[in-house]
Tab-separated table of N, CA and C in Angstrom:
chain	number	residue	atom	x	y	z
A	277	LYS	N	38.128	-65.687	53.696
A	277	LYS	CA	36.773	-65.435	52.825
A	277	LYS	C	36.809	-65.085	51.767
A	278	PRO	N	36.195	-66.134	50.845
A	278	PRO	CA	36.162	-65.778	49.162
A	278	PRO	C	36.442	-64.049	48.702
A	279	SER	N	37.878	-64.372	48.103
A	279	SER	CA	37.423	-62.594	47.398
A	279	SER	C	36.578	-62.388	46.786
A	280	ARG	N	36.007	-61.108	46.920
A	280	ARG	CA	34.886	-60.343	45.724
A	280	ARG	C	35.450	-59.864	44.784
A	281	ARG	N	35.233	-60.409	43.626
A	281	ARG	CA	36.134	-59.742	42.356
A	281	ARG	C	34.360	-58.741	41.229
A	282	ARG	N	35.042	-57.722	41.272
A	282	ARG	CA	33.474	-57.603	41.340
A	282	ARG	C	34.502	-57.170	39.219
A	283	ARG	N	32.854	-58.267	38.852
A	283	ARG	CA	32.941	-58.395	36.857
A	283	ARG	C	32.763	-56.814	36.246
A	284	LEU	N	33.128	-56.553	35.952
A	284	LEU	CA	33.031	-55.435	34.742
A	284	LEU	C	32.469	-55.890	33.766
A	285	PRO	N	32.169	-54.771	33.244
A	285	PRO	CA	31.201	-55.708	31.398
A	285	PRO	C	31.913	-56.104	30.618
A	286	HIS	N	31.599	-56.917	29.732
A	286	HIS	CA	32.151	-56.823	28.430
A	286	HIS	C	32.124	-55.239	28.511
A	287	HIS	N	33.379	-55.956	27.460
A	287	HIS	CA	32.946	-54.362	26.229
A	287	HIS	C	34.694	-55.359	25.086
A	288	PRO	N	33.056	-55.338	23.953
A	288	PRO	CA	34.530	-55.906	22.638
A	288	PRO	C	35.404	-55.441	22.359
A	289	PRO	N	35.730	-55.965	21.424
A	289	PRO	CA	37.156	-54.698	21.448
A	289	PRO	C	37.639	-54.329	19.959
A	290	PRO	N	38.020	-53.290	19.966
A	290	PRO	CA	37.164	-52.002	19.392
A	290	PRO	C	37.144	-52.223	17.615
A	291	THR	N	37.610	-53.117	17.226
A	291	THR	CA	37.808	-53.395	15.459
A	291	THR	C	36.486	-54.554	15.673
A	292	ARG	N	35.821	-55.286	15.810
A	292	ARG	CA	35.190	-55.322	16.209
A	292	ARG	C	33.371	-54.592	16.788
A	293	LEU	N	33.623	-53.932	17.155
A	293	LEU	CA	32.737	-52.123	17.181
A	293	LEU	C	32.725	-51.630	16.259
A	294	LEU	N	33.706	-51.264	15.645
A	294	LEU	CA	33.902	-50.840	14.077
A	294	LEU	C	32.908	-51.389	13.308
A	295	ALA	N	34.027	-52.831	13.220
A	295	ALA	CA	32.878	-53.823	12.535
A	295	ALA	C	31.137	-53.714	12.850
A	296	THR	N	30.649	-53.499	14.034
A	296	THR	CA	29.307	-53.471	14.234
A	296	THR	C	28.528	-51.906	13.337
A	297	PHE	N	29.127	-50.823	13.676
A	297	PHE	CA	29.134	-49.598	13.570
A	297	PHE	C	29.147	-49.876	11.452
A	298	VAL	N	29.736	-50.594	11.538
A	298	VAL	CA	29.583	-50.155	9.973
A	298	VAL	C	29.223	-50.647	9.120
A	299	LEU	N	28.393	-51.877	9.345
A	299	LEU	CA	27.598	-52.912	9.905
A	299	LEU	C	25.822	-51.655	9.767
A	300	ARG	N	25.588	-51.129	10.602
A	300	ARG	CA	24.662	-51.081	10.879
A	300	ARG	C	24.311	-49.571	10.800
A	301	LEU	N	25.291	-48.873	10.025
A	301	LEU	CA	25.300	-47.976	9.780
A	301	LEU	C	25.102	-48.338	7.021
A	302	THR	N	25.197	-49.925	6.372
A	302	THR	CA	25.517	-49.804	5.665
A	302	THR	C	23.546	-50.390	5.900
A	303	SER	N	23.506	-51.071	6.327
A	303	SER	CA	22.196	-50.583	6.687
A	303	SER	C	20.958	-50.666	6.433
A	304	MET	N	20.986	-49.215	7.041
A	304	MET	CA	20.839	-48.152	6.553
A	304	MET	C	19.566	-47.856	6.199
A	305	PRO	N	19.014	-47.100	5.996
A	305	PRO	CA	18.066	-46.780	4.203
A	305	PRO	C	18.904	-45.723	3.921
A	306	ASP	N	18.835	-45.221	2.850
A	306	ASP	CA	19.523	-44.081	2.826
A	306	ASP	C	19.275	-42.825	3.168
A	307	LEU	N	19.627	-42.642	3.743
A	307	LEU	CA	19.166	-41.360	4.545
A	307	LEU	C	19.793	-39.927	3.707
A	308	THR	N	20.916	-40.126	3.073
A	308	THR	CA	21.358	-38.917	2.817
A	308	THR	C	20.814	-38.529	1.214
A	309	THR	N	20.662	-39.800	0.039
A	309	THR	CA	20.346	-39.124	-0.398
A	309	THR	C	18.669	-38.460	-0.130
A	310	ALA	N	17.972	-38.837	0.034
A	310	ALA	CA	16.658	-38.413	0.339
A	310	ALA	C	16.412	-36.496	1.582
A	311	THR	N	17.911	-36.557	2.159
A	311	THR	CA	18.214	-35.327	2.417
A	311	THR	C	18.929	-34.139	1.169
A	312	ASP	N	19.364	-34.963	0.268
A	312	ASP	CA	19.295	-34.034	-0.799
A	312	ASP	C	18.466	-33.955	-1.452
A	313	GLU	N	18.353	-34.920	-1.818
A	313	GLU	CA	16.567	-34.254	-2.511
A	313	GLU	C	15.200	-33.459	-2.393
A	314	ALA	N	15.673	-33.475	-1.335
A	314	ALA	CA	15.065	-32.674	-0.049
A	314	ALA	C	15.325	-30.908	-0.635
A	315	LYS	N	16.896	-30.642	0.015
A	315	LYS	CA	16.958	-29.263	-0.114
A	315	LYS	C	17.472	-29.392	-2.039
A	316	ALA	N	17.168	-30.251	-2.606
A	316	ALA	CA	17.380	-29.705	-4.079
A	316	ALA	C	16.087	-29.609	-4.512
A	317	LYS	N	15.138	-29.856	-3.599
A	317	LYS	CA	13.732	-29.577	-4.440
A	317	LYS	C	13.177	-27.915	-3.633
A	318	ARG	N	13.818	-28.114	-2.022
A	318	ARG	CA	13.660	-26.613	-1.772
A	318	ARG	C	14.110	-25.351	-2.439
A	319	ARG	N	16.434	-25.768	-2.716
A	319	ARG	CA	16.280	-24.668	-3.623
A	319	ARG	C	16.073	-24.103	-4.939
A	320	MET	N	15.578	-25.298	-5.234
A	320	MET	CA	14.547	-25.236	-6.801
A	320	MET	C	13.277	-24.075	-6.010
A	321	GLU	N	12.121	-24.317	-5.779
A	321	GLU	CA	11.402	-23.125	-4.628
A	321	GLU	C	11.547	-22.343	-4.474
A	322	ILE	N	12.773	-22.022	-3.381
A	322	ILE	CA	13.661	-20.880	-3.528
A	322	ILE	C	14.014	-20.235	-4.858
A	323	GLU	N	14.672	-20.992	-5.570
A	323	GLU	CA	15.321	-20.166	-7.075
A	323	GLU	C	13.561	-19.457	-7.866
A	324	ALA	N	12.721	-20.140	-8.031
A	324	ALA	CA	11.721	-19.732	-8.411
A	324	ALA	C	10.772	-18.745	-7.708
A	325	LYS	N	11.128	-18.407	-6.655
A	325	LYS	CA	10.503	-17.415	-5.719
A	325	LYS	C	11.322	-16.070	-5.876
A	326	LEU	N	12.498	-16.555	-6.104
A	326	LEU	CA	13.572	-15.071	-6.535
A	326	LEU	C	13.272	-14.654	-8.124
A	327	SER	N	13.245	-15.433	-8.722
A	327	SER	CA	12.932	-15.001	-9.970
A	327	SER	C	12.153	-14.032	-10.256
A	328	ASP	N	10.424	-14.881	-9.549
A	328	ASP	CA	9.401	-14.402	-9.686
A	328	ASP	C	9.246	-13.266	-8.597
A	329	LEU	N	9.844	-12.566	-7.933
A	329	LEU	CA	10.479	-11.534	-8.061
A	329	LEU	C	11.181	-10.594	-8.623
A	330	ARG	N	12.464	-10.492	-8.510
A	330	ARG	CA	13.270	-9.819	-9.375
A	330	ARG	C	12.333	-9.882	-10.701
A	331	LEU	N	11.330	-11.049	-11.449
A	331	LEU	CA	10.697	-10.219	-12.501
A	331	LEU	C	9.934	-8.808	-11.892
A	332	GLN	N	8.694	-9.157	-11.090
A	332	GLN	CA	7.991	-8.598	-10.229
A	332	GLN	C	8.351	-6.795	-10.447
A	333	GLN	N	10.177	-7.027	-9.638
A	333	GLN	CA	10.531	-5.763	-9.665
A	333	GLN	C	10.987	-5.467	-10.252
A	334	ALA	N	11.436	-5.428	-11.427
A	334	ALA	CA	11.630	-4.876	-12.986
A	334	ALA	C	9.886	-4.329	-13.398
A	335	LYS	N	9.662	-5.188	-13.140
A	335	LYS	CA	8.539	-4.729	-14.182
A	335	LYS	C	7.563	-3.412	-13.035
A	336	GLU	N	7.818	-3.279	-11.791
A	336	GLU	CA	6.774	-2.170	-11.163
A	336	GLU	C	8.522	-0.975	-11.096
A	337	THR	N	9.082	-1.662	-11.046
A	337	THR	CA	10.208	0.052	-12.059
A	337	THR	C	10.262	0.453	-13.014
A	338	GLU	N	9.979	-0.235	-13.953
A	338	GLU	CA	9.118	0.430	-15.550
A	338	GLU	C	8.380	0.885	-15.843
A	339	GLN	N	7.177	0.773	-14.745
A	339	GLN	CA	5.595	1.223	-14.563
A	339	GLN	C	5.808	2.309	-14.268
A	340	LYS	N	6.711	1.836	-12.969
A	340	LYS	CA	7.491	3.842	-12.095
A	340	LYS	C	7.673	4.866	-13.389
A	341	ALA	N	8.565	4.166	-14.244
A	341	ALA	CA	9.477	5.339	-14.935
A	341	ALA	C	8.361	6.206	-15.012
A	342	ALA	N	7.204	5.020	-15.450
A	342	ALA	CA	6.361	5.692	-16.961
A	342	ALA	C	5.677	6.814	-15.809
A	343	TYR	N	5.788	7.296	-15.070
A	343	TYR	CA	5.213	8.143	-14.203
A	343	TYR	C	5.905	9.174	-13.555
A	344	PHE	N	6.906	8.899	-13.862
A	344	PHE	CA	9.023	10.012	-13.612
A	344	PHE	C	8.887	10.680	-14.271
A	345	GLY	N	8.357	12.235	-14.187
A	345	GLY	CA	8.182	13.604	-15.247
A	345	GLY	C	7.659	14.824	-14.626
A	346	GLU	N	7.687	15.766	-15.406
A	346	GLU	CA	7.475	16.942	-15.459
A	346	GLU	C	5.818	16.874	-15.334
A	347	HIS	N	4.970	18.020	-14.869
A	347	HIS	CA	3.458	17.668	-14.385
A	347	HIS	C	3.902	18.303	-14.749
A	348	ALA	N	2.855	20.025	-16.563
A	348	ALA	CA	3.227	20.830	-16.558
A	348	ALA	C	1.459	21.348	-16.005
A	349	GLY	N	1.516	22.420	-15.219
A	349	GLY	CA	0.539	22.831	-14.420
A	349	GLY	C	-0.037	22.567	-12.989
A	350	ILE	N	0.551	21.442	-12.503
A	350	ILE	CA	0.256	20.843	-11.909
A	350	ILE	C	0.760	21.057	-10.282
A	351	THR	N	1.008	22.107	-9.192
A	351	THR	CA	1.884	22.239	-8.374
A	351	THR	C	0.859	21.413	-7.112
A	352	CYS	N	2.067	21.078	-6.251
A	352	CYS	CA	1.416	19.866	-5.132
A	352	CYS	C	0.784	20.905	-4.180
A	353	ASP	N	0.200	20.250	-4.062
A	353	ASP	CA	-1.317	20.887	-2.454
A	353	ASP	C	-0.471	21.018	-1.135
A	354	GLY	N	0.991	19.944	-1.434
A	354	GLY	CA	0.436	20.517	-0.119
A	354	GLY	C	2.275	20.847	0.325
A	355	CYS	N	2.819	21.463	-1.145
A	355	CYS	CA	3.633	22.880	-0.282
A	355	CYS	C	3.760	23.562	-1.371
A	356	GLY	N	2.947	23.159	-1.830
A	356	GLY	CA	2.834	24.311	-2.906
A	356	GLY	C	4.077	24.979	-4.066
A	357	VAL	N	4.919	23.623	-4.157
A	357	VAL	CA	5.425	24.148	-5.338
A	357	VAL	C	5.011	23.107	-6.754
A	358	ALA	N	5.213	23.405	-7.795
A	358	ALA	CA	5.710	22.597	-9.891
A	358	ALA	C	5.778	21.087	-9.007
A	359	ILE	N	5.265	19.867	-9.869
A	359	ILE	CA	5.248	18.799	-9.085
A	359	ILE	C	6.167	18.175	-10.754
A	360	ILE	N	7.765	18.028	-10.175
A	360	ILE	CA	8.371	17.756	-11.221
A	360	ILE	C	8.792	16.128	-10.400
A	361	GLY	N	9.099	15.187	-11.161
A	361	GLY	CA	8.411	13.837	-10.154
A	361	GLY	C	7.683	12.638	-10.616
A	362	TYR	N	7.048	12.357	-9.682
A	362	TYR	CA	6.217	12.043	-9.316
A	362	TYR	C	5.412	12.500	-8.393
A	363	ARG	N	3.546	12.485	-9.660
A	363	ARG	CA	2.640	12.943	-9.150
A	363	ARG	C	1.609	12.090	-8.405
A	364	TYR	N	0.734	12.083	-7.406
A	364	TYR	CA	-0.163	11.926	-6.182
A	364	TYR	C	-1.161	12.184	-6.993
A	365	LYS	N	-2.340	11.381	-7.165
A	365	LYS	CA	-3.669	12.147	-6.727
A	365	LYS	C	-4.853	11.121	-6.436
A	366	CYS	N	-5.216	11.779	-5.606
A	366	CYS	CA	-6.379	11.146	-4.316
A	366	CYS	C	-7.361	11.315	-5.397
A	367	LYS	N	-7.924	9.646	-4.372
A	367	LYS	CA	-9.290	9.006	-5.785
A	367	LYS	C	-10.427	9.599	-5.334
A	368	ASP	N	-10.466	10.116	-3.885
A	368	ASP	CA	-11.668	10.067	-3.437
A	368	ASP	C	-11.322	11.894	-3.600
A	369	CYS	N	-10.556	12.543	-4.121
A	369	CYS	CA	-10.756	13.813	-3.457
A	369	CYS	C	-10.815	14.405	-4.734
A	370	SER	N	-12.057	16.115	-4.890
A	370	SER	CA	-12.295	16.141	-6.262
A	370	SER	C	-10.459	16.145	-7.653
A	371	ASN	N	-9.602	17.464	-6.363
A	371	ASN	CA	-8.825	17.833	-6.622
A	371	ASN	C	-7.771	17.469	-6.256
A	372	HIS	N	-6.597	16.523	-5.917
A	372	HIS	CA	-6.167	17.358	-4.630
A	372	HIS	C	-4.748	15.663	-4.940
A	373	ASP	N	-3.660	17.121	-5.475
A	373	ASP	CA	-2.221	16.291	-5.739
A	373	ASP	C	-1.668	16.840	-5.612
A	374	VAL	N	-0.648	15.867	-4.579
A	374	VAL	CA	0.715	15.305	-3.897
A	374	VAL	C	1.979	15.256	-4.665
A	375	CYS	N	3.120	15.743	-4.478
A	375	CYS	CA	4.660	14.937	-4.284
A	375	CYS	C	5.139	14.004	-3.823
A	376	GLU	N	5.871	13.345	-4.392
A	376	GLU	CA	6.082	12.468	-3.660
A	376	GLU	C	6.873	12.940	-2.671
A	377	ASN	N	7.335	13.610	-2.007
A	377	ASN	CA	7.559	13.991	-0.539
A	377	ASN	C	6.140	14.461	0.118
A	378	CYS	N	5.562	15.110	0.125
A	378	CYS	CA	4.455	15.003	0.895
A	378	CYS	C	3.673	13.514	0.682
A	379	TYR	N	3.714	12.443	-0.351
A	379	TYR	CA	3.221	11.281	-0.277
A	379	TYR	C	3.757	11.135	0.687
A	380	ASP	N	4.819	10.940	1.149
A	380	ASP	CA	5.469	10.185	1.817
A	380	ASP	C	5.613	10.582	3.266
A	381	THR	N	5.235	11.971	3.613
A	381	THR	CA	4.673	12.788	4.611
A	381	THR	C	3.395	11.999	4.892
A	382	HIS	N	2.443	11.590	4.220
A	382	HIS	CA	1.097	11.442	4.492
A	382	HIS	C	1.332	9.881	5.144
A	383	LEU	N	2.244	9.042	4.101
A	383	LEU	CA	2.050	7.771	5.130
A	383	LEU	C	3.317	7.762	5.712
A	384	SER	N	3.587	8.752	6.633
A	384	SER	CA	4.007	8.678	8.147
A	384	SER	C	3.107	9.174	8.933
A	385	GLY	N	1.692	9.313	8.325
A	385	GLY	CA	0.562	10.038	8.943
A	385	GLY	C	0.415	11.363	9.775
A	386	ARG	N	0.564	11.660	8.340
A	386	ARG	CA	0.614	13.578	8.046
A	386	ARG	C	-0.040	13.934	6.693
A	387	VAL	N	-1.181	15.505	6.587
A	387	VAL	CA	-1.682	15.432	5.597
A	387	VAL	C	-0.949	16.968	5.518
A	388	ASN	N	-0.439	17.199	4.743
A	388	ASN	CA	0.264	18.397	4.340
A	388	ASN	C	-0.995	19.244	3.087
A	389	ASN	N	-1.653	20.327	4.072
A	389	ASN	CA	-2.343	21.689	3.175
A	389	ASN	C	-1.948	23.352	2.752
A	390	SER	N	-0.411	23.143	2.836
A	390	SER	CA	-0.434	24.568	3.427
A	390	SER	C	-0.831	25.361	1.599
A	391	LEU	N	-0.968	25.149	0.749
A	391	LEU	CA	-1.410	25.958	-0.112
A	391	LEU	C	-3.013	26.934	0.454
A	392	GLY	N	-4.028	26.410	1.201
A	392	GLY	CA	-4.866	26.401	1.695
A	392	GLY	C	-5.674	26.835	0.578
A	393	LYS	N	-5.927	26.662	-1.634
A	393	LYS	CA	-6.900	26.809	-1.853
A	393	LYS	C	-8.288	26.480	-1.817
A	394	GLN	N	-8.250	24.277	-1.046
A	394	GLN	CA	-9.247	24.066	-1.170
A	394	GLN	C	-9.155	23.171	0.385
A	395	VAL	N	-10.517	23.014	0.578
A	395	VAL	CA	-10.948	23.078	1.883
A	395	VAL	C	-10.750	20.931	1.718
A	396	ILE	N	-9.950	20.430	2.005
A	396	ILE	CA	-9.260	19.091	2.528
A	396	ILE	C	-9.194	18.511	3.720
A	397	SER	N	-9.453	17.348	4.340
A	397	SER	CA	-9.678	17.131	5.154
A	397	SER	C	-8.085	16.032	5.459
A	398	ASN	N	-7.742	16.689	6.560
A	398	ASN	CA	-6.545	16.319	7.795
A	398	ASN	C	-6.578	14.824	8.047
A	399	LYS	N	-7.528	14.071	7.992
A	399	LYS	CA	-7.528	12.801	8.417
A	399	LYS	C	-7.064	12.326	7.109
A	400	VAL	N	-5.778	11.006	7.601
A	400	VAL	CA	-5.488	10.688	6.497
A	400	VAL	C	-6.284	9.355	5.415
A	401	GLU	N	-6.582	8.897	7.016
A	401	GLU	CA	-8.509	7.974	5.983
A	401	GLU	C	-8.947	8.095	5.152
A	402	ASP	N	-8.805	9.551	5.173
A	402	ASP	CA	-9.632	10.524	3.836
A	402	ASP	C	-9.618	10.362	3.027
A	403	HIS	N	-7.998	9.984	2.480
A	403	HIS	CA	-7.537	10.078	1.604
A	403	HIS	C	-6.332	8.317	0.933
A	404	ARG	N	-6.970	8.950	-0.821
A	404	ARG	CA	-6.091	7.458	-1.010
A	404	ARG	C	-5.457	7.520	-1.919
A	405	PHE	N	-4.150	7.278	-2.368
A	405	PHE	CA	-3.000	8.805	-3.359
A	405	PHE	C	-2.638	7.458	-4.383
A	406	ALA	N	-2.926	7.390	-5.646
A	406	ALA	CA	-2.243	6.277	-6.384
A	406	ALA	C	-1.249	7.922	-7.528
A	407	LEU	N	-0.555	6.884	-8.222
A	407	LEU	CA	0.538	7.346	-8.990
A	407	LEU	C	-0.847	7.901	-10.382
A	408	HIS	N	-0.174	9.366	-10.959
A	408	HIS	CA	-1.083	9.798	-12.012
A	408	HIS	C	-0.023	10.604	-13.166
A	409	LYS	N	-1.037	10.392	-14.280
A	409	LYS	CA	-0.348	11.020	-15.258
A	409	LYS	C	-1.342	11.379	-15.858
A	410	ASP	N	-1.163	13.152	-16.932
A	410	ASP	CA	-2.465	12.748	-17.403
A	410	ASP	C	-1.635	14.115	-19.005
A	411	LYS	N	-2.729	14.067	-19.860
A	411	LYS	CA	-1.834	14.935	-21.306
A	411	LYS	C	-0.896	16.076	-21.069
A	412	GLY	N	-0.828	16.604	-19.851
A	412	GLY	CA	0.841	18.026	-19.984
A	412	GLY	C	1.792	16.751	-19.527
A	413	PHE	N	1.919	15.980	-19.485
A	413	PHE	CA	3.184	14.863	-18.923
A	413	PHE	C	3.905	14.929	-19.630
A	414	THR	N	5.562	15.388	-18.899
A	414	THR	CA	6.455	14.786	-20.343
A	414	THR	C	7.431	14.426	-18.905
A	415	PRO	N	7.984	12.749	-19.723
A	415	PRO	CA	8.248	11.893	-19.638
A	415	PRO	C	10.228	12.550	-19.283
A	416	LEU	N	11.099	11.833	-17.548
A	416	LEU	CA	11.830	12.841	-18.131
A	416	LEU	C	13.372	11.094	-18.056
A	417	VAL	N	12.512	10.279	-17.494
A	417	VAL	CA	13.148	8.732	-17.639
A	417	VAL	C	12.983	7.874	-19.458
A	418	LYS	N	14.330	8.577	-19.865
A	418	LYS	CA	14.072	7.826	-21.177
A	418	LYS	C	14.411	5.991	-21.008
A	419	LYS	N	13.291	5.488	-21.358
A	419	LYS	CA	12.941	4.040	-20.905
A	419	LYS	C	14.135	3.301	-21.915
A	420	ALA	N	14.389	1.749	-20.843
A	420	ALA	CA	15.741	1.280	-21.700
A	420	ALA	C	14.994	0.630	-22.842
A	421	PRO	N	16.018	0.407	-23.795
A	421	PRO	CA	15.916	-0.073	-24.997
A	421	PRO	C	15.747	-1.850	-24.375
A	422	GLY	N	15.411	-2.551	-24.812
A	422	GLY	CA	14.587	-3.683	-25.258
A	422	GLY	C	13.765	-4.415	-24.242
A	423	LEU	N	13.771	-3.253	-22.980
A	423	LEU	CA	12.435	-3.270	-22.164
A	423	LEU	C	11.224	-3.537	-22.475
A	424	THR	N	10.410	-2.904	-23.002
A	424	THR	CA	9.326	-2.490	-23.582
A	424	THR	C	9.482	-2.724	-25.359
A	425	GLU	N	10.119	-2.844	-25.660
A	425	GLU	CA	9.764	-2.123	-27.308
A	425	GLU	C	11.343	-3.174	-28.160
A	426	ALA	N	11.128	-3.880	-29.008
A	426	ALA	CA	11.043	-4.167	-29.558
A	426	ALA	C	11.770	-4.545	-30.962
A	427	LYS	N	14.105	-3.699	-30.464
A	427	LYS	CA	14.223	-3.516	-31.873
A	427	LYS	C	14.082	-4.086	-33.560
A	428	SER	N	13.745	-3.209	-34.225
A	428	SER	CA	13.290	-3.779	-35.402
A	428	SER	C	14.578	-4.205	-35.879
A	429	ALA	N	14.331	-5.488	-37.359
A	429	ALA	CA	16.287	-5.863	-37.751
A	429	ALA	C	15.893	-4.844	-38.545
A	430	ARG	N	17.876	-3.995	-38.694
A	430	ARG	CA	18.515	-3.513	-40.268
A	430	ARG	C	18.633	-4.308	-40.722
A	431	VAL	N	18.118	-4.157	-42.182
A	431	VAL	CA	18.109	-5.029	-43.392
A	431	VAL	C	19.389	-4.142	-43.828
A	432	LYS	N	20.780	-4.857	-43.115
A	432	LYS	CA	22.253	-4.710	-44.352
A	432	LYS	C	21.921	-5.151	-45.939
A	433	PRO	N	22.633	-3.830	-46.393
A	433	PRO	CA	23.492	-4.063	-47.642
A	433	PRO	C	23.388	-5.447	-48.746
A	434	ASN	N	24.206	-6.110	-47.723
A	434	ASN	CA	24.649	-7.421	-48.600
A	434	ASN	C	23.496	-8.440	-47.996
A	435	ASP	N	22.595	-8.084	-46.939
A	435	ASP	CA	21.098	-9.745	-47.393
A	435	ASP	C	20.402	-9.568	-48.109
A	436	PRO	N	20.478	-10.714	-48.389
A	436	PRO	CA	18.821	-11.207	-49.487
A	436	PRO	C	17.955	-9.801	-49.678
A	437	CYS	N	17.844	-9.058	-50.255
A	437	CYS	CA	16.522	-8.633	-50.234
A	437	CYS	C	14.891	-9.038	-50.752
A	438	SER	N	14.056	-8.561	-49.745
A	438	SER	CA	13.234	-9.083	-49.099
A	438	SER	C	12.056	-8.993	-49.831
A	439	CYS	N	11.891	-8.193	-51.291
A	439	CYS	CA	10.897	-8.503	-52.485
A	439	CYS	C	10.964	-9.804	-52.543
A	440	GLY	N	11.853	-10.754	-53.508
A	440	GLY	CA	11.798	-11.983	-53.324
A	440	GLY	C	12.861	-12.437	-54.789
A	441	SER	N	13.424	-11.490	-55.002
A	441	SER	CA	14.103	-11.463	-56.166
A	441	SER	C	15.544	-11.882	-56.402
A	442	ASN	N	15.520	-12.735	-55.452
A	442	ASN	CA	16.677	-13.821	-55.300
A	442	ASN	C	18.102	-12.568	-55.294
A	443	LYS	N	18.179	-11.321	-55.676
A	443	LYS	CA	19.535	-10.306	-54.993
A	443	LYS	C	19.713	-9.750	-53.506
A	444	LYS	N	21.218	-8.656	-53.729
A	444	LYS	CA	20.806	-8.218	-52.868
A	444	LYS	C	20.344	-6.757	-52.142
A	445	PHE	N	20.514	-7.001	-51.826
A	445	PHE	CA	19.467	-5.863	-51.158
A	445	PHE	C	20.038	-4.599	-51.714
A	446	LYS	N	21.648	-3.861	-51.369
A	446	LYS	CA	21.831	-2.356	-52.369
A	446	LYS	C	21.618	-2.729	-54.087
A	447	LYS	N	21.414	-3.942	-54.527
A	447	LYS	CA	21.016	-3.683	-56.026
A	447	LYS	C	20.229	-4.075	-56.472
A	448	CYS	N	18.961	-4.048	-55.720
A	448	CYS	CA	18.039	-3.849	-55.716
A	448	CYS	C	16.548	-3.035	-55.247
A	449	CYS	N	16.336	-2.601	-54.604
A	449	CYS	CA	15.262	-1.632	-53.628
A	449	CYS	C	16.666	-0.910	-52.621
A	450	GLY	N	17.099	-1.050	-52.618
A	450	GLY	CA	17.974	0.030	-51.678
A	450	GLY	C	18.854	-0.014	-52.379
A	451	ALA	N	18.969	0.053	-54.194
A	451	ALA	CA	19.857	0.908	-55.223
A	451	ALA	C	20.304	2.326	-55.075
A	452	GLY	N	19.134	3.249	-54.115
A	452	GLY	CA	18.728	4.295	-54.390
A	452	GLY	C	19.124	4.891	-53.581
A	453	LYS	N	18.715	3.600	-52.311
A	453	LYS	CA	19.220	4.532	-50.536
A	453	LYS	C	20.809	4.864	-50.028
A	454	ALA	N	21.244	5.333	-50.244
A	454	ALA	CA	22.499	5.800	-49.533
A	454	ALA	C	22.727	5.305	-48.257
A	455	ALA	N	23.928	4.565	-48.223
A	455	ALA	CA	24.438	3.881	-46.819
A	455	ALA	C	24.472	4.962	-45.864
């Protein structure tokens, strides 16, 4: 009988295989630049959103600081304590004020009315609170310089005078002022 030899599949030598692979890679469209461009575009979108969020948080913090203080003559309808800090006034009730702690309790689903001076609804849905301040308000937080107010430029003695005389400020309009 003739011997039956199995034929092995033909495999190219490793160097030829590597050359074919490199040839195919170089002939493919440049995918790396497309993915890099997409990543850069996505990164810019995320950075823009992040900067907008930081700006919004800074504005909210500044606005909230304007409501933090002592509210003279106002007591919390929830706990009966004079309100120092944030005051929340109900938009739906005629005279319903709560402190920050009672407002947090309201957000959790309960309405406190320990004073009993007025009749208010015990349903959470009947109240819509907002930060409030009135004429008797005294702020406890000082505004940070530069956030809302621009500092006026101080005239230095050796600066040219603003009157247009071409003299130094200390020799012209500032001559009588002590430094």
